[in-house]
Short mmCIF file of C-alpha atoms in Angstrom, two decimals:
data_model
loop_
_atom_site.label_atom_id
_atom_site.label_comp_id
_atom_site.label_asym_id
_atom_site.label_seq_id
_atom_site.Cartn_x
_atom_site.Cartn_y
_atom_site.Cartn_z
CA MET A 1043 30.34 -7.54 8.42
CA SER A 1044 27.09 -5.79 9.27
CA SER A 1045 25.35 -3.64 6.68
CA SER A 1046 23.19 -0.61 7.28
CA PRO A 1047 19.53 -0.85 6.24
CA PRO A 1048 18.74 0.93 2.99
CA ARG A 1049 17.49 4.50 3.39
CA TYR A 1050 14.77 5.33 0.91
CA LYS A 1051 14.19 8.93 -0.13
CA ARG A 1052 10.67 8.46 -1.48
CA ALA A 1053 8.29 5.57 -0.90
CA ILE A 1054 4.71 4.49 -1.45
CA LEU A 1055 3.00 2.62 1.39
CA LYS A 1056 0.08 0.43 0.32
CA LEU A 1057 -2.30 -0.35 3.18
CA SER A 1058 -4.85 -3.12 3.04
CA GLY A 1059 -8.31 -1.71 3.62
CA GLU A 1060 -9.38 -4.99 5.16
CA ALA A 1061 -6.71 -4.57 7.84
CA LEU A 1062 -8.39 -1.37 9.08
CA ARG A 1063 -11.27 -3.44 10.47
CA GLU A 1064 -10.87 -5.14 13.84
CA PRO A 1065 -11.40 -8.91 13.37
CA GLY A 1066 -14.91 -9.85 14.44
CA SER A 1067 -16.08 -6.25 14.67
CA THR A 1068 -19.04 -4.84 12.77
CA ASP A 1069 -17.25 -1.47 12.47
CA ASN A 1070 -15.67 -1.06 9.06
CA ILE A 1071 -12.93 1.19 10.41
CA SER A 1072 -11.26 0.65 13.76
CA PRO A 1073 -10.13 4.03 15.15
CA GLU A 1074 -7.60 2.19 17.29
CA ILE A 1075 -5.99 0.48 14.28
CA VAL A 1076 -5.94 3.72 12.28
CA GLU A 1077 -4.40 5.50 15.27
CA ARG A 1078 -1.67 2.86 15.52
CA ILE A 1079 -0.87 3.21 11.82
CA ALA A 1080 -0.67 6.99 12.15
CA ARG A 1081 1.62 6.71 15.17
CA GLU A 1082 3.94 4.27 13.41
CA VAL A 1083 4.10 6.48 10.31
CA ARG A 1084 4.97 9.46 12.51
CA GLU A 1085 7.81 7.52 14.12
CA ALA A 1086 9.16 6.43 10.75
CA LEU A 1087 9.10 9.98 9.41
CA ALA A 1088 10.76 11.50 12.49
CA PRO A 1089 14.31 11.52 11.05
CA GLY A 1090 12.96 13.77 8.28
CA ASP A 1091 14.65 12.07 5.33
CA LEU A 1092 11.71 10.12 3.84
CA GLN A 1093 9.00 11.42 1.50
CA LEU A 1094 5.89 9.26 1.75
CA GLY A 1095 2.79 8.62 -0.33
CA ILE A 1096 0.06 6.26 0.87
CA VAL A 1097 -2.49 4.22 -1.06
CA VAL A 1098 -5.21 2.53 0.98
CA GLY A 1099 -7.59 -0.16 -0.26
CA GLY A 1100 -11.33 -0.34 0.38
CA GLY A 1101 -11.81 -4.03 1.17
CA ASN A 1102 -13.14 -3.30 4.66
CA PHE A 1103 -16.20 -1.71 3.01
CA TRP A 1104 -16.53 -3.26 -0.41
CA ARG A 1105 -14.88 -5.54 -2.93
CA GLY A 1106 -15.80 -4.73 -6.50
CA ALA A 1107 -14.70 -8.07 -7.93
CA SER A 1108 -16.82 -9.96 -5.38
CA ALA A 1109 -19.88 -7.83 -6.10
CA SER A 1110 -19.35 -8.38 -9.82
CA ALA A 1111 -19.21 -12.15 -9.29
CA ARG A 1112 -22.63 -11.86 -7.62
CA GLY A 1113 -24.15 -10.16 -10.64
CA MET A 1114 -23.40 -6.45 -10.32
CA ASP A 1115 -22.00 -4.61 -13.31
CA ARG A 1116 -18.21 -4.69 -12.80
CA ALA A 1117 -17.56 -1.05 -13.63
CA THR A 1118 -20.25 0.12 -11.18
CA ALA A 1119 -18.97 -2.23 -8.50
CA ASP A 1120 -15.42 -0.90 -8.94
CA TYR A 1121 -16.58 2.73 -8.66
CA VAL A 1122 -18.26 1.88 -5.35
CA GLY A 1123 -14.97 0.39 -4.21
CA MET A 1124 -13.09 3.54 -5.20
CA LEU A 1125 -15.43 5.62 -3.04
CA ALA A 1126 -14.71 3.24 -0.16
CA THR A 1127 -11.00 4.08 -0.41
CA VAL A 1128 -11.85 7.76 -0.01
CA MET A 1129 -13.54 7.08 3.34
CA ASN A 1130 -10.49 5.15 4.53
CA SER A 1131 -8.18 7.90 3.30
CA LEU A 1132 -10.08 10.60 5.19
CA ALA A 1133 -10.03 8.52 8.38
CA LEU A 1134 -6.30 8.05 8.02
CA GLN A 1135 -5.73 11.73 7.27
CA GLY A 1136 -7.62 12.76 10.40
CA SER A 1137 -5.62 10.45 12.64
CA MET A 1138 -2.29 11.39 11.11
CA GLU A 1139 -2.97 15.09 11.52
CA HIS A 1140 -3.96 14.40 15.13
CA HIS A 1141 -0.44 13.00 15.56
CA GLY A 1142 1.16 16.04 13.97
CA VAL A 1143 1.83 14.51 10.55
CA THR A 1144 0.98 17.05 7.83
CA CYS A 1145 -0.83 15.28 5.01
CA VAL A 1146 -3.22 15.83 2.13
CA VAL A 1147 -5.67 13.54 0.38
CA GLN A 1148 -5.65 13.60 -3.41
CA SER A 1149 -8.53 11.80 -5.08
CA ALA A 1150 -8.49 10.36 -8.59
CA ILE A 1151 -12.24 11.13 -8.71
CA GLU A 1152 -13.04 14.78 -8.18
CA MET A 1153 -14.71 15.49 -4.83
CA LYS A 1154 -13.34 18.92 -4.05
CA ASN A 1155 -15.24 19.40 -0.79
CA VAL A 1156 -13.25 16.68 0.94
CA ALA A 1157 -10.06 16.14 -1.07
CA GLU A 1158 -7.80 17.65 -3.68
CA THR A 1159 -8.08 16.24 -7.15
CA PHE A 1160 -5.04 14.17 -8.10
CA ILE A 1161 -2.52 16.21 -10.06
CA ARG A 1162 0.89 14.60 -10.42
CA ARG A 1163 3.01 17.75 -10.25
CA LYS A 1164 1.05 19.06 -7.27
CA ALA A 1165 1.51 15.75 -5.49
CA GLU A 1166 5.24 15.98 -6.14
CA ARG A 1167 5.35 19.46 -4.62
CA HIS A 1168 3.57 18.19 -1.51
CA LEU A 1169 6.11 15.39 -1.15
CA ASN A 1170 9.03 17.75 -1.67
CA ASP A 1171 7.58 20.04 1.02
CA GLY A 1172 7.44 17.17 3.50
CA ARG A 1173 3.72 16.43 3.39
CA VAL A 1174 2.39 12.88 3.26
CA VAL A 1175 0.12 12.43 0.23
CA ILE A 1176 -2.72 9.91 0.54
CA PHE A 1177 -3.82 8.83 -2.93
CA ALA A 1178 -7.54 8.01 -2.83
CA ALA A 1179 -10.12 6.61 -5.27
CA GLY A 1180 -7.76 4.15 -6.93
CA THR A 1181 -6.72 5.04 -10.45
CA GLY A 1182 -10.09 6.71 -11.07
CA SER A 1183 -10.94 3.98 -13.57
CA PRO A 1184 -12.61 0.59 -13.02
CA PHE A 1185 -10.90 -2.77 -13.52
CA PHE A 1186 -7.73 -1.69 -11.70
CA SER A 1187 -6.90 -2.74 -8.14
CA THR A 1188 -5.47 -0.51 -5.43
CA ASP A 1189 -2.28 -2.61 -5.70
CA THR A 1190 -2.01 -1.39 -9.27
CA THR A 1191 -2.75 2.14 -8.03
CA ALA A 1192 0.21 1.88 -5.64
CA ALA A 1193 2.49 0.69 -8.45
CA LEU A 1194 1.21 3.42 -10.76
CA ARG A 1195 1.64 6.23 -8.23
CA ALA A 1196 5.10 4.90 -7.33
CA SER A 1197 6.05 5.05 -11.00
CA GLU A 1198 4.60 8.54 -11.47
CA MET A 1199 6.26 9.86 -8.31
CA SER A 1200 9.62 8.18 -9.09
CA ALA A 1201 9.46 6.37 -5.75
CA ASP A 1202 12.35 4.16 -4.66
CA VAL A 1203 10.15 1.41 -3.25
CA VAL A 1204 6.59 0.20 -2.66
CA PHE A 1205 5.76 -1.15 0.79
CA LYS A 1206 2.72 -3.39 0.83
CA ALA A 1207 1.31 -3.76 4.35
CA THR A 1208 -1.16 -6.63 4.28
CA MET A 1209 -2.59 -9.59 6.21
CA VAL A 1210 0.35 -11.99 5.61
CA ASP A 1211 4.00 -11.66 6.58
CA GLY A 1212 5.46 -12.18 3.12
CA VAL A 1213 5.26 -14.21 -0.08
CA TYR A 1214 4.79 -18.00 0.15
CA ASP A 1215 4.89 -20.71 -2.52
CA SER A 1216 1.29 -21.59 -1.55
CA ASP A 1217 -1.38 -20.23 0.76
CA PRO A 1218 0.00 -20.62 4.33
CA LYS A 1219 -3.57 -20.57 5.70
CA LYS A 1220 -4.39 -23.70 3.68
CA ASN A 1221 -1.00 -25.41 3.51
CA PRO A 1222 0.98 -25.71 6.78
CA ASP A 1223 4.05 -26.72 4.73
CA ALA A 1224 4.01 -23.55 2.62
CA LYS A 1225 7.50 -22.10 2.20
CA LYS A 1226 8.18 -18.39 2.65
CA PHE A 1227 10.54 -16.43 0.44
CA SER A 1228 12.89 -13.78 1.78
CA ARG A 1229 13.33 -12.53 -1.79
CA VAL A 1230 11.34 -13.44 -4.89
CA SER A 1231 11.74 -12.26 -8.47
CA PHE A 1232 9.09 -10.36 -10.39
CA HIS A 1233 9.26 -13.09 -13.03
CA ASP A 1234 8.39 -15.82 -10.49
CA CYS A 1235 5.57 -13.75 -8.99
CA ILE A 1236 3.99 -13.31 -12.41
CA SER A 1237 4.67 -16.73 -13.94
CA LYS A 1238 3.63 -18.65 -10.79
CA GLN A 1239 0.68 -16.33 -10.18
CA PHE A 1240 1.42 -15.55 -6.54
CA LYS A 1241 -1.74 -13.91 -5.25
CA VAL A 1242 -0.22 -11.39 -2.85
CA MET A 1243 -0.47 -8.70 -5.57
CA ASP A 1244 -1.97 -8.70 -9.04
CA ALA A 1245 0.09 -9.19 -12.21
CA THR A 1246 -0.46 -5.62 -13.43
CA ALA A 1247 1.07 -4.21 -10.23
CA PHE A 1248 4.04 -6.57 -10.44
CA SER A 1249 4.58 -5.71 -14.13
CA LEU A 1250 4.48 -1.95 -13.53
CA CYS A 1251 7.05 -2.17 -10.75
CA MET A 1252 9.23 -4.56 -12.76
CA ASP A 1253 9.21 -2.27 -15.81
CA ASN A 1254 10.13 0.73 -13.67
CA HIS A 1255 12.68 -1.09 -11.47
CA ILE A 1256 10.80 -0.41 -8.24
CA PRO A 1257 11.20 -3.10 -5.56
CA ILE A 1258 8.22 -4.15 -3.43
CA VAL A 1259 8.45 -5.06 0.26
CA ILE A 1260 5.53 -7.18 1.46
CA PHE A 1261 5.00 -7.42 5.23
CA ASP A 1262 2.41 -8.05 7.94
CA LEU A 1263 0.46 -4.93 8.89
CA GLY A 1264 -1.02 -6.64 11.96
CA LYS A 1265 2.22 -6.79 13.95
CA GLU A 1266 2.78 -3.63 15.97
CA GLY A 1267 5.82 -1.64 14.89
CA ASN A 1268 6.12 -3.26 11.47
CA ILE A 1269 5.24 -0.10 9.54
CA THR A 1270 7.98 1.85 11.30
CA ARG A 1271 10.49 -0.97 10.79
CA ALA A 1272 9.64 -1.32 7.10
CA LEU A 1273 9.77 2.40 6.34
CA ARG A 1274 13.12 2.65 8.11
CA GLY A 1275 14.51 0.01 5.77
CA GLU A 1276 14.83 -2.81 8.30
CA SER A 1277 14.76 -6.37 6.95
CA ILE A 1278 11.15 -7.50 7.09
CA GLY A 1279 8.74 -9.67 5.12
CA THR A 1280 9.61 -10.50 1.52
CA ILE A 1281 11.34 -8.35 -1.07
CA VAL A 1282 10.09 -8.60 -4.66
CA ASP A 1283 12.59 -7.33 -7.22
CA GLY A 1284 14.62 -8.36 -10.24
CA GLU A 1285 17.06 -10.53 -8.28
CA GLU A 1286 16.99 -14.33 -7.98
CA THR A 1287 14.39 -15.97 -5.72
CA VAL A 1288 15.62 -17.01 -2.25
CA LEU A 1289 13.74 -19.03 0.38
CA ALA A 1290 13.60 -17.59 3.91
#
């Protein structure tokens, strides 16, 4: 018996900043990649029954943890990374609006000339009115990743699910780039992700989603059409939730 894909009412899409850069290019943001993302989001939203928030990383410009490891003060390095996410958010906003998707950028660090300041109730009103909300500047505090930001905003917005669009097509028991025998999971429990320290998201993000019963779908951003398929609830990547772990 076939089953219909789940229809989510409200979702948070986490985009890898690193994925916005064309491999081998010196440009930090590829307009072509951003345009494809905007087009796929527009297609996913066409039925009109999904409210969407987006969190985008800043790894295509800057990685705070890496800069800290090379001697920079960690808090300063993280603030630089938060500003990088604002640049990505503005690029995404411009492309989405070009494709007719109404959206606003809310920044956790006040920069009123380019973005609204994050206010939870105002963000909820935007979502209820059918606008996409792009949450920029991380949590506004250092030492927290943009994965944690996605989990936090999902919890605050009472989202049904977090979609993490990244550079791998799911969760593996070891790094598939280093181990050709790595096994992929179709479903993996929060407990296993945390206890076995799977690196696809950080433990704080997993814990927040686990505590608030928000599943996470992890999928490959690089494959064309995947964002639309994921947001429409099609089976894709790996689901992280409170159920038992299952190999693909």
